[in-house]
Amino acid sequence: FFIITERRYKGAVNKDSEHLIEGSEFFDRYLNICDKVTAVARSEIESEEVKFSKNNPIYFKSIRSGYINSILDLIAFCSNVRHPVIIRYPGFVAYTASILMLIMRKKYYLEVVTNPYQECCALASKRYRFLCFFIKHISRFVINNSRLSSFVTKHEIQDDLKVNQAKYRHSYSSINLETFFHKNDFVPKINHPQSSEEITILFVGQLEKNFKRLDLAINLVRNNKNFLLKVVGGGKLLNHYKEISKDLYDQVDFLGAIQNRKELSKIYRECDCMVLTSDREGLPRVVIESMSIGLPVFALKVSGVGELLNQECIALNIKDLSIKINQIMMDSTKVEKIISRNLGVAKGFNPQL
């Protein structure tokens, strides 16, 4: 199988896994059905197909950065490919590859990991917002003409794009809570503190790009003096967020990227609730992880959250989100019901919970 992905790889993948955005375990599910997997993605360093996993038959083939170079490389790849191709959709590489495969009348499969219309709306300026409707129609067309498509949501993205149901047989998610916590770590935080007026809020996300919208979470805290924010995550935007929140030094705590499972589990349990302020998602992993701990989760309305959370925990904007958090978190009965429901939903991603 060839896996065409929008992820940008940072360097020479045959040296060590530190250069990869995701490790070799990302490709394990593909190796369950094939003997070899080659990731096709943009990279800062050009290379022919090279092996980046010593223990598994996982390879990498680079596509040059820059729109013109990427298109030329994809044309060459699609012209010569003879093996099944899975395209992780959406993204510029995914749009280009799927259209080329259609033009060349070659078979391809799609993994739709986020809503393409929602992603376009988040990235496009108001001047180019009309392109989002074009992307929506193109996406519907390439999905309906794929050999088969799978979605991370059960119905949200499918319903929004109005795709042909014959083109997908089931939804799937690669989220497995066993990769986040060991089964012995599943000790839900049922006894939720309600006596304090302060509410400690958790934010978790990579800060490489702004689509996680930590700035919105910071504004949420700025407008509520009873909110404390713990930020887990690192990336090139970390210093920017520290700068814009330096007047909130007593309310915002930047903890950096944390890889240690037990330390991360401890931080989750020190918080009263979790917020998701992203402007685009697929099926947000961090929401499921928080639910498994027994945290109430509040989110802006993006793909996937409607399948995970009660509508009373989903907001259209930051002002609405602030109202919901204050109202619900001060009602112990509601909090207990939300925790119980969240644990039930999270069980679907690990029966050990």
mmCIF file of C-alpha atoms in Angstrom:
data_model
loop_
_atom_site.group_PDB
_atom_site.id
_atom_site.type_symbol
_atom_site.label_atom_id
_atom_site.label_comp_id
_atom_site.label_asym_id
_atom_site.label_seq_id
_atom_site.Cartn_x
_atom_site.Cartn_y
_atom_site.Cartn_z
ATOM 1 C CA PHE A 1 0.000 0.000 0.000
ATOM 2 C CA PHE A 2 0.979 3.609 -0.590
ATOM 3 C CA ILE A 3 -0.352 6.057 1.995
ATOM 4 C CA ILE A 4 -0.565 9.630 0.712
ATOM 5 C CA THR A 5 -0.666 11.953 3.688
ATOM 6 C CA GLU A 6 -0.703 15.706 4.179
ATOM 7 C CA ARG A 7 1.732 15.498 7.098
ATOM 8 C CA ARG A 8 5.046 17.245 6.498
ATOM 9 C CA TYR A 9 8.072 15.203 7.491
ATOM 10 C CA LYS A 10 10.941 17.173 8.924
ATOM 11 C CA GLY A 11 13.991 15.447 7.559
ATOM 12 C CA ALA A 12 15.839 12.340 6.518
ATOM 13 C CA VAL A 13 13.570 9.589 7.711
ATOM 14 C CA ASN A 14 16.130 6.800 7.432
ATOM 15 C CA LYS A 15 18.195 8.173 10.340
ATOM 16 C CA ASP A 16 15.885 7.973 13.325
ATOM 17 C CA SER A 17 12.253 8.437 14.283
ATOM 18 C CA GLU A 18 12.884 11.859 15.835
ATOM 19 C CA HIS A 19 12.425 13.361 12.389
ATOM 20 C CA LEU A 20 8.925 11.940 12.048
ATOM 21 C CA ILE A 21 5.729 13.646 13.065
ATOM 22 C CA GLU A 22 4.292 10.240 13.873
ATOM 23 C CA GLY A 23 6.177 7.110 14.803
ATOM 24 C CA SER A 24 6.023 3.728 13.123
ATOM 25 C CA GLU A 25 3.063 2.676 15.313
ATOM 26 C CA PHE A 26 0.940 5.066 13.221
ATOM 27 C CA PHE A 27 1.192 2.582 10.340
ATOM 28 C CA ASP A 28 0.589 -0.616 12.314
ATOM 29 C CA ARG A 29 -3.054 -0.916 11.287
ATOM 30 C CA TYR A 30 -2.043 -0.879 7.612
ATOM 31 C CA LEU A 31 0.475 -3.668 8.195
ATOM 32 C CA ASN A 32 -2.381 -5.816 9.484
ATOM 33 C CA ILE A 33 -3.629 -6.108 5.910
ATOM 34 C CA CYS A 34 -0.509 -5.715 3.754
ATOM 35 C CA ASP A 35 3.159 -6.669 3.679
ATOM 36 C CA LYS A 36 4.607 -3.215 3.058
ATOM 37 C CA VAL A 37 3.566 0.396 3.576
ATOM 38 C CA THR A 38 5.097 3.444 1.909
ATOM 39 C CA ALA A 39 4.178 6.910 3.186
ATOM 40 C CA VAL A 40 4.108 9.554 0.464
ATOM 41 C CA ALA A 41 4.350 13.058 1.898
ATOM 42 C CA ARG A 42 6.116 16.386 1.670
ATOM 43 C CA SER A 43 9.530 16.606 3.276
ATOM 44 C CA GLU A 44 12.211 19.206 3.797
ATOM 45 C CA ILE A 45 14.775 16.745 2.443
ATOM 46 C CA GLU A 46 14.343 15.062 -0.930
ATOM 47 C CA SER A 47 14.822 11.320 -0.996
ATOM 48 C CA GLU A 48 13.921 8.265 -2.978
ATOM 49 C CA GLU A 49 11.946 5.543 -1.242
ATOM 50 C CA VAL A 50 13.815 4.722 1.968
ATOM 51 C CA LYS A 51 13.093 2.528 4.960
ATOM 52 C CA PHE A 52 12.613 4.371 8.251
ATOM 53 C CA SER A 53 11.646 1.477 10.513
ATOM 54 C CA LYS A 54 14.253 -1.155 11.355
ATOM 55 C CA ASN A 55 11.694 -3.659 12.617
ATOM 56 C CA ASN A 56 8.772 -3.090 10.216
ATOM 57 C CA PRO A 57 8.420 -2.843 6.414
ATOM 58 C CA ILE A 58 7.561 0.856 6.515
ATOM 59 C CA TYR A 59 9.070 3.133 3.882
ATOM 60 C CA PHE A 60 8.956 6.793 2.959
ATOM 61 C CA LYS A 61 8.863 8.571 -0.403
ATOM 62 C CA SER A 62 9.217 12.345 -0.368
ATOM 63 C CA ILE A 63 7.332 14.970 -2.297
ATOM 64 C CA ARG A 64 9.037 18.320 -2.707
ATOM 65 C CA SER A 65 7.614 21.349 -0.935
ATOM 66 C CA GLY A 66 6.061 24.196 -2.904
ATOM 67 C CA TYR A 67 2.819 23.927 -4.854
ATOM 68 C CA ILE A 68 4.328 23.510 -8.322
ATOM 69 C CA ASN A 69 6.959 21.006 -7.210
ATOM 70 C CA SER A 70 4.374 19.038 -5.229
ATOM 71 C CA ILE A 71 2.033 18.832 -8.212
ATOM 72 C CA LEU A 72 4.834 17.710 -10.547
ATOM 73 C CA ASP A 73 5.966 15.030 -8.096
ATOM 74 C CA LEU A 74 2.405 13.810 -7.591
ATOM 75 C CA ILE A 75 1.838 13.611 -11.350
ATOM 76 C CA ALA A 76 4.947 11.440 -11.654
ATOM 77 C CA PHE A 77 3.903 9.273 -8.731
ATOM 78 C CA CYS A 78 0.303 8.763 -9.859
ATOM 79 C CA SER A 79 1.438 7.961 -13.398
ATOM 80 C CA ASN A 80 3.734 5.182 -12.246
ATOM 81 C CA VAL A 81 1.952 3.717 -9.233
ATOM 82 C CA ARG A 82 0.833 0.104 -9.610
ATOM 83 C CA HIS A 83 -0.189 -0.711 -6.044
ATOM 84 C CA PRO A 84 -3.265 0.267 -4.001
ATOM 85 C CA VAL A 85 -3.241 3.897 -2.861
ATOM 86 C CA ILE A 86 -4.867 5.187 0.326
ATOM 87 C CA ILE A 87 -5.230 8.975 0.492
ATOM 88 C CA ARG A 88 -5.591 10.567 3.923
ATOM 89 C CA TYR A 89 -8.031 13.368 3.180
ATOM 90 C CA PRO A 90 -8.211 16.436 3.130
ATOM 91 C CA GLY A 91 -5.293 18.783 2.370
ATOM 92 C CA PHE A 92 -3.550 20.137 -0.697
ATOM 93 C CA VAL A 93 -1.671 16.901 -1.362
ATOM 94 C CA ALA A 94 -4.869 14.888 -0.884
ATOM 95 C CA TYR A 95 -6.917 17.127 -3.202
ATOM 96 C CA THR A 96 -4.255 16.972 -5.904
ATOM 97 C CA ALA A 97 -3.640 13.239 -5.633
ATOM 98 C CA SER A 98 -7.321 12.263 -5.665
ATOM 99 C CA ILE A 99 -8.062 14.425 -8.708
ATOM 100 C CA LEU A 100 -5.023 13.053 -10.547
ATOM 101 C CA MET A 101 -6.034 9.476 -9.742
ATOM 102 C CA LEU A 102 -9.493 10.236 -11.113
ATOM 103 C CA ILE A 103 -8.153 11.795 -14.318
ATOM 104 C CA MET A 104 -5.813 8.838 -14.842
ATOM 105 C CA ARG A 105 -8.649 6.419 -14.061
ATOM 106 C CA LYS A 106 -6.774 4.699 -11.295
ATOM 107 C CA LYS A 107 -8.304 3.168 -8.207
ATOM 108 C CA TYR A 108 -7.858 4.897 -4.879
ATOM 109 C CA TYR A 109 -9.228 4.713 -1.338
ATOM 110 C CA LEU A 110 -9.868 7.637 0.988
ATOM 111 C CA GLU A 111 -9.511 8.063 4.730
ATOM 112 C CA VAL A 112 -11.454 11.208 5.612
ATOM 113 C CA VAL A 113 -9.907 12.391 8.867
ATOM 114 C CA THR A 114 -11.521 15.823 9.133
ATOM 115 C CA ASN A 115 -14.243 17.865 7.433
ATOM 116 C CA PRO A 116 -12.699 19.425 4.278
ATOM 117 C CA TYR A 117 -15.251 22.230 4.211
ATOM 118 C CA GLN A 118 -14.601 23.082 7.839
ATOM 119 C CA GLU A 119 -10.848 22.989 7.299
ATOM 120 C CA CYS A 120 -11.096 25.319 4.299
ATOM 121 C CA CYS A 121 -13.271 27.791 6.211
ATOM 122 C CA ALA A 122 -10.709 27.846 9.014
ATOM 123 C CA LEU A 123 -7.793 28.496 6.657
ATOM 124 C CA ALA A 124 -9.281 30.783 4.013
ATOM 125 C CA SER A 125 -9.555 34.530 4.495
ATOM 126 C CA LYS A 126 -12.955 36.156 3.954
ATOM 127 C CA ARG A 127 -11.853 37.187 0.472
ATOM 128 C CA TYR A 128 -11.393 33.552 -0.550
ATOM 129 C CA ARG A 129 -14.168 32.000 1.513
ATOM 130 C CA PHE A 130 -16.058 31.160 -1.687
ATOM 131 C CA LEU A 131 -13.428 28.477 -2.345
ATOM 132 C CA CYS A 132 -14.810 26.492 0.578
ATOM 133 C CA PHE A 133 -17.993 25.700 -1.320
ATOM 134 C CA PHE A 134 -15.872 24.575 -4.265
ATOM 135 C CA ILE A 135 -13.822 22.335 -1.957
ATOM 136 C CA LYS A 136 -17.031 20.869 -0.525
ATOM 137 C CA HIS A 137 -18.312 19.883 -3.981
ATOM 138 C CA ILE A 138 -14.917 18.569 -5.096
ATOM 139 C CA SER A 139 -14.691 16.494 -1.927
ATOM 140 C CA ARG A 140 -18.116 14.985 -2.465
ATOM 141 C CA PHE A 141 -17.122 14.135 -6.048
ATOM 142 C CA VAL A 142 -13.796 12.433 -5.208
ATOM 143 C CA ILE A 143 -15.385 10.548 -2.298
ATOM 144 C CA ASN A 144 -18.233 9.288 -4.448
ATOM 145 C CA ASN A 145 -15.759 8.173 -7.125
ATOM 146 C CA SER A 146 -13.356 6.454 -4.764
ATOM 147 C CA ARG A 147 -13.097 2.705 -4.542
ATOM 148 C CA LEU A 148 -14.093 3.011 -0.898
ATOM 149 C CA SER A 149 -13.985 5.753 1.716
ATOM 150 C CA SER A 150 -13.809 5.597 5.496
ATOM 151 C CA PHE A 151 -14.553 8.355 7.978
ATOM 152 C CA VAL A 152 -13.477 9.048 11.554
ATOM 153 C CA THR A 153 -17.044 10.095 12.374
ATOM 154 C CA LYS A 154 -20.116 7.883 12.352
ATOM 155 C CA HIS A 155 -22.259 10.408 10.497
ATOM 156 C CA GLU A 156 -21.264 14.077 11.025
ATOM 157 C CA ILE A 157 -18.817 14.573 8.146
ATOM 158 C CA GLN A 158 -20.768 12.207 5.896
ATOM 159 C CA ASP A 159 -24.023 14.081 6.470
ATOM 160 C CA ASP A 160 -22.445 17.489 5.951
ATOM 161 C CA LEU A 161 -20.863 16.468 2.629
ATOM 162 C CA LYS A 162 -23.965 14.495 1.577
ATOM 163 C CA VAL A 163 -21.851 11.665 0.196
ATOM 164 C CA ASN A 164 -23.139 8.505 -1.419
ATOM 165 C CA GLN A 165 -23.621 6.048 1.452
ATOM 166 C CA ALA A 166 -22.691 3.161 -0.826
ATOM 167 C CA LYS A 167 -19.135 4.492 -0.822
ATOM 168 C CA TYR A 168 -18.539 3.854 2.854
ATOM 169 C CA ARG A 169 -19.412 0.761 4.835
ATOM 170 C CA HIS A 170 -18.411 1.868 8.292
ATOM 171 C CA SER A 171 -16.750 4.609 10.250
ATOM 172 C CA TYR A 172 -13.557 3.920 12.128
ATOM 173 C CA SER A 173 -11.212 5.577 14.535
ATOM 174 C CA SER A 174 -7.572 4.719 15.162
ATOM 175 C CA ILE A 175 -7.949 6.039 18.713
ATOM 176 C CA ASN A 176 -7.134 3.379 21.285
ATOM 177 C CA LEU A 177 -6.934 4.536 24.872
ATOM 178 C CA GLU A 178 -4.506 1.735 25.668
ATOM 179 C CA THR A 179 -1.879 3.808 23.852
ATOM 180 C CA PHE A 180 -2.635 6.689 26.223
ATOM 181 C CA PHE A 181 -3.069 4.951 29.562
ATOM 182 C CA HIS A 182 -2.238 1.535 30.836
ATOM 183 C CA LYS A 183 -5.349 -0.305 31.988
ATOM 184 C CA ASN A 184 -4.215 0.102 35.630
ATOM 185 C CA ASP A 185 -4.290 3.895 35.182
ATOM 186 C CA PHE A 186 -8.046 3.973 34.584
ATOM 187 C CA VAL A 187 -9.134 5.527 37.860
ATOM 188 C CA PRO A 188 -11.871 8.001 36.881
ATOM 189 C CA LYS A 189 -12.099 11.262 38.776
ATOM 190 C CA ILE A 190 -15.633 10.813 40.080
ATOM 191 C CA ASN A 191 -15.373 12.894 43.270
ATOM 192 C CA HIS A 192 -15.391 16.244 41.561
ATOM 193 C CA PRO A 193 -14.615 19.318 43.744
ATOM 194 C CA GLN A 194 -17.425 21.858 43.776
ATOM 195 C CA SER A 195 -16.674 23.951 46.844
ATOM 196 C CA SER A 196 -14.116 26.285 45.279
ATOM 197 C CA GLU A 197 -15.162 29.182 43.103
ATOM 198 C CA GLU A 198 -12.049 28.663 40.971
ATOM 199 C CA ILE A 199 -12.356 26.308 38.003
ATOM 200 C CA THR A 200 -9.160 24.709 36.711
ATOM 201 C CA ILE A 201 -9.426 24.133 32.974
ATOM 202 C CA LEU A 202 -7.228 21.838 30.896
ATOM 203 C CA PHE A 203 -6.077 22.569 27.342
ATOM 204 C CA VAL A 204 -4.085 19.945 25.440
ATOM 205 C CA GLY A 205 -2.735 20.302 21.920
ATOM 206 C CA GLN A 206 0.277 20.679 19.668
ATOM 207 C CA LEU A 207 1.125 24.331 19.150
ATOM 208 C CA GLU A 208 2.713 24.059 15.725
ATOM 209 C CA LYS A 209 -0.225 25.707 13.955
ATOM 210 C CA ASN A 210 -2.990 27.957 15.180
ATOM 211 C CA PHE A 211 -5.971 25.730 14.367
ATOM 212 C CA LYS A 212 -6.051 24.494 17.984
ATOM 213 C CA ARG A 213 -6.871 28.144 18.824
ATOM 214 C CA LEU A 214 -5.223 28.387 22.209
ATOM 215 C CA ASP A 215 -5.740 32.138 21.835
ATOM 216 C CA LEU A 216 -9.469 31.557 22.296
ATOM 217 C CA ALA A 217 -8.870 29.552 25.465
ATOM 218 C CA ILE A 218 -6.662 32.368 26.755
ATOM 219 C CA ASN A 219 -9.419 34.892 26.043
ATOM 220 C CA LEU A 220 -11.835 32.617 27.860
ATOM 221 C CA VAL A 221 -9.674 32.893 30.972
ATOM 222 C CA ARG A 222 -9.099 36.608 30.503
ATOM 223 C CA ASN A 223 -12.851 37.211 30.694
ATOM 224 C CA ASN A 224 -13.362 34.953 33.738
ATOM 225 C CA LYS A 225 -11.216 35.708 36.764
ATOM 226 C CA ASN A 226 -12.365 32.466 38.410
ATOM 227 C CA PHE A 227 -10.841 30.378 35.593
ATOM 228 C CA LEU A 228 -7.355 28.869 35.778
ATOM 229 C CA LEU A 229 -5.862 27.355 32.623
ATOM 230 C CA LYS A 230 -3.292 24.550 32.438
ATOM 231 C CA VAL A 231 -1.766 24.240 28.950
ATOM 232 C CA VAL A 232 -0.164 20.958 27.905
ATOM 233 C CA GLY A 233 1.647 21.109 24.580
ATOM 234 C CA GLY A 234 4.669 22.500 22.821
ATOM 235 C CA GLY A 235 5.562 23.827 19.406
ATOM 236 C CA LYS A 236 6.788 26.855 17.523
ATOM 237 C CA LEU A 237 3.800 28.979 18.628
ATOM 238 C CA LEU A 238 4.396 28.366 22.342
ATOM 239 C CA ASN A 239 6.369 31.580 22.892
ATOM 240 C CA HIS A 240 3.731 33.567 21.009
ATOM 241 C CA TYR A 241 0.998 32.320 23.318
ATOM 242 C CA LYS A 242 3.140 33.020 26.357
ATOM 243 C CA GLU A 243 3.617 36.576 25.133
ATOM 244 C CA ILE A 244 -0.075 37.309 24.575
ATOM 245 C CA SER A 245 -0.966 35.879 28.007
ATOM 246 C CA LYS A 246 1.846 37.382 30.092
ATOM 247 C CA ASP A 247 -0.687 39.613 31.874
ATOM 248 C CA LEU A 248 -2.411 36.404 33.030
ATOM 249 C CA TYR A 249 0.642 34.924 34.753
ATOM 250 C CA ASP A 250 -1.486 33.968 37.782
ATOM 251 C CA GLN A 251 -4.196 32.311 35.665
ATOM 252 C CA VAL A 252 -2.376 30.547 32.812
ATOM 253 C CA ASP A 253 0.190 27.817 33.451
ATOM 254 C CA PHE A 254 2.214 26.530 30.476
ATOM 255 C CA LEU A 255 3.409 22.994 31.224
ATOM 256 C CA GLY A 256 5.009 22.250 27.861
ATOM 257 C CA ALA A 257 4.901 18.984 25.948
ATOM 258 C CA ILE A 258 4.579 15.994 28.289
ATOM 259 C CA GLN A 259 5.298 12.485 27.049
ATOM 260 C CA ASN A 260 5.315 10.624 30.356
ATOM 261 C CA ARG A 261 1.995 8.816 30.687
ATOM 262 C CA LYS A 262 1.776 8.899 34.481
ATOM 263 C CA GLU A 263 2.679 12.568 34.676
ATOM 264 C CA LEU A 264 0.079 13.390 32.057
ATOM 265 C CA SER A 265 -2.538 11.334 33.896
ATOM 266 C CA LYS A 266 -1.768 13.256 37.092
ATOM 267 C CA ILE A 267 -2.253 16.612 35.340
ATOM 268 C CA TYR A 268 -5.597 15.527 33.895
ATOM 269 C CA ARG A 269 -6.827 14.618 37.370
ATOM 270 C CA GLU A 270 -5.709 17.941 38.826
ATOM 271 C CA CYS A 271 -8.131 19.783 36.528
ATOM 272 C CA ASP A 272 -11.864 20.330 36.885
ATOM 273 C CA CYS A 273 -12.752 20.253 33.187
ATOM 274 C CA MET A 274 -11.241 20.338 29.710
ATOM 275 C CA VAL A 275 -11.878 22.712 26.789
ATOM 276 C CA LEU A 276 -11.513 22.238 23.051
ATOM 277 C CA THR A 277 -11.334 25.538 21.154
ATOM 278 C CA SER A 278 -10.146 24.201 17.775
ATOM 279 C CA ASP A 279 -11.617 25.614 14.605
ATOM 280 C CA ARG A 280 -11.370 22.222 12.851
ATOM 281 C CA GLU A 281 -11.117 18.595 13.977
ATOM 282 C CA GLY A 282 -11.944 15.085 12.852
ATOM 283 C CA LEU A 283 -12.708 13.018 15.922
ATOM 284 C CA PRO A 284 -10.701 14.810 18.627
ATOM 285 C CA ARG A 285 -8.554 12.329 20.545
ATOM 286 C CA VAL A 286 -7.944 14.676 23.471
ATOM 287 C CA VAL A 287 -11.694 14.875 24.123
ATOM 288 C CA ILE A 288 -11.935 11.099 24.416
ATOM 289 C CA GLU A 289 -8.873 10.939 26.648
ATOM 290 C CA SER A 290 -10.370 13.576 28.957
ATOM 291 C CA MET A 291 -13.702 11.777 29.052
ATOM 292 C CA SER A 292 -11.941 8.555 30.063
ATOM 293 C CA ILE A 293 -10.488 10.303 33.121
ATOM 294 C CA GLY A 294 -13.912 11.525 34.193
ATOM 295 C CA LEU A 295 -13.507 15.157 33.182
ATOM 296 C CA PRO A 296 -16.417 17.238 31.928
ATOM 297 C CA VAL A 297 -15.470 18.465 28.442
ATOM 298 C CA PHE A 298 -16.631 21.705 26.826
ATOM 299 C CA ALA A 299 -16.013 22.370 23.145
ATOM 300 C CA LEU A 300 -16.693 24.731 20.313
ATOM 301 C CA LYS A 301 -18.824 23.202 17.571
ATOM 302 C CA VAL A 302 -16.477 21.325 15.243
ATOM 303 C CA SER A 303 -16.645 17.942 13.536
ATOM 304 C CA GLY A 304 -16.785 14.972 15.864
ATOM 305 C CA VAL A 305 -17.745 16.660 19.119
ATOM 306 C CA GLY A 306 -21.455 16.187 18.434
ATOM 307 C CA GLU A 307 -20.880 12.425 18.446
ATOM 308 C CA LEU A 308 -18.982 12.556 21.734
ATOM 309 C CA LEU A 309 -20.545 15.254 23.916
ATOM 310 C CA ASN A 310 -23.950 16.355 25.137
ATOM 311 C CA GLN A 311 -25.248 19.388 23.282
ATOM 312 C CA GLU A 312 -25.256 21.336 26.546
ATOM 313 C CA CYS A 313 -21.437 21.114 26.528
ATOM 314 C CA ILE A 314 -21.035 22.390 22.941
ATOM 315 C CA ALA A 315 -20.889 26.122 22.206
ATOM 316 C CA LEU A 316 -20.945 28.271 19.090
ATOM 317 C CA ASN A 317 -18.501 30.875 20.406
ATOM 318 C CA ILE A 318 -16.294 31.711 23.383
ATOM 319 C CA LYS A 319 -18.952 33.798 25.115
ATOM 320 C CA ASP A 320 -21.397 30.906 24.959
ATOM 321 C CA LEU A 321 -18.659 28.521 26.109
ATOM 322 C CA SER A 322 -17.956 30.705 29.144
ATOM 323 C CA ILE A 323 -21.618 30.709 30.151
ATOM 324 C CA LYS A 324 -21.905 26.934 29.812
ATOM 325 C CA ILE A 325 -18.792 26.250 31.893
ATOM 326 C CA ASN A 326 -19.871 28.573 34.706
ATOM 327 C CA GLN A 327 -23.417 27.245 34.804
ATOM 328 C CA ILE A 328 -22.644 23.540 34.594
ATOM 329 C CA MET A 329 -19.547 23.420 36.780
ATOM 330 C CA MET A 330 -21.428 25.018 39.666
ATOM 331 C CA ASP A 331 -24.133 22.333 39.485
ATOM 332 C CA SER A 332 -22.780 19.142 41.067
ATOM 333 C CA THR A 333 -25.740 17.077 39.873
ATOM 334 C CA LYS A 334 -25.137 18.042 36.250
ATOM 335 C CA VAL A 335 -21.405 17.443 36.599
ATOM 336 C CA GLU A 336 -21.960 13.918 37.919
ATOM 337 C CA LYS A 337 -24.342 13.097 35.057
ATOM 338 C CA ILE A 338 -21.873 14.419 32.486
ATOM 339 C CA ILE A 339 -18.994 12.457 34.014
ATOM 340 C CA SER A 340 -21.047 9.251 34.013
ATOM 341 C CA ARG A 341 -22.079 9.757 30.396
ATOM 342 C CA ASN A 342 -18.525 10.609 29.290
ATOM 343 C CA LEU A 343 -17.152 7.446 30.858
ATOM 344 C CA GLY A 344 -19.773 5.420 29.022
ATOM 345 C CA VAL A 345 -18.816 6.943 25.667
ATOM 346 C CA ALA A 346 -15.090 6.510 26.358
ATOM 347 C CA LYS A 347 -15.621 2.800 27.027
ATOM 348 C CA GLY A 348 -16.209 2.384 23.318
ATOM 349 C CA PHE A 349 -12.555 3.185 22.753
ATOM 350 C CA ASN A 350 -11.250 0.781 25.417
ATOM 351 C CA PRO A 351 -13.345 -1.943 27.066
ATOM 352 C CA GLN A 352 -10.881 -1.983 29.969
ATOM 353 C CA LEU A 353 -12.206 1.393 31.150
#
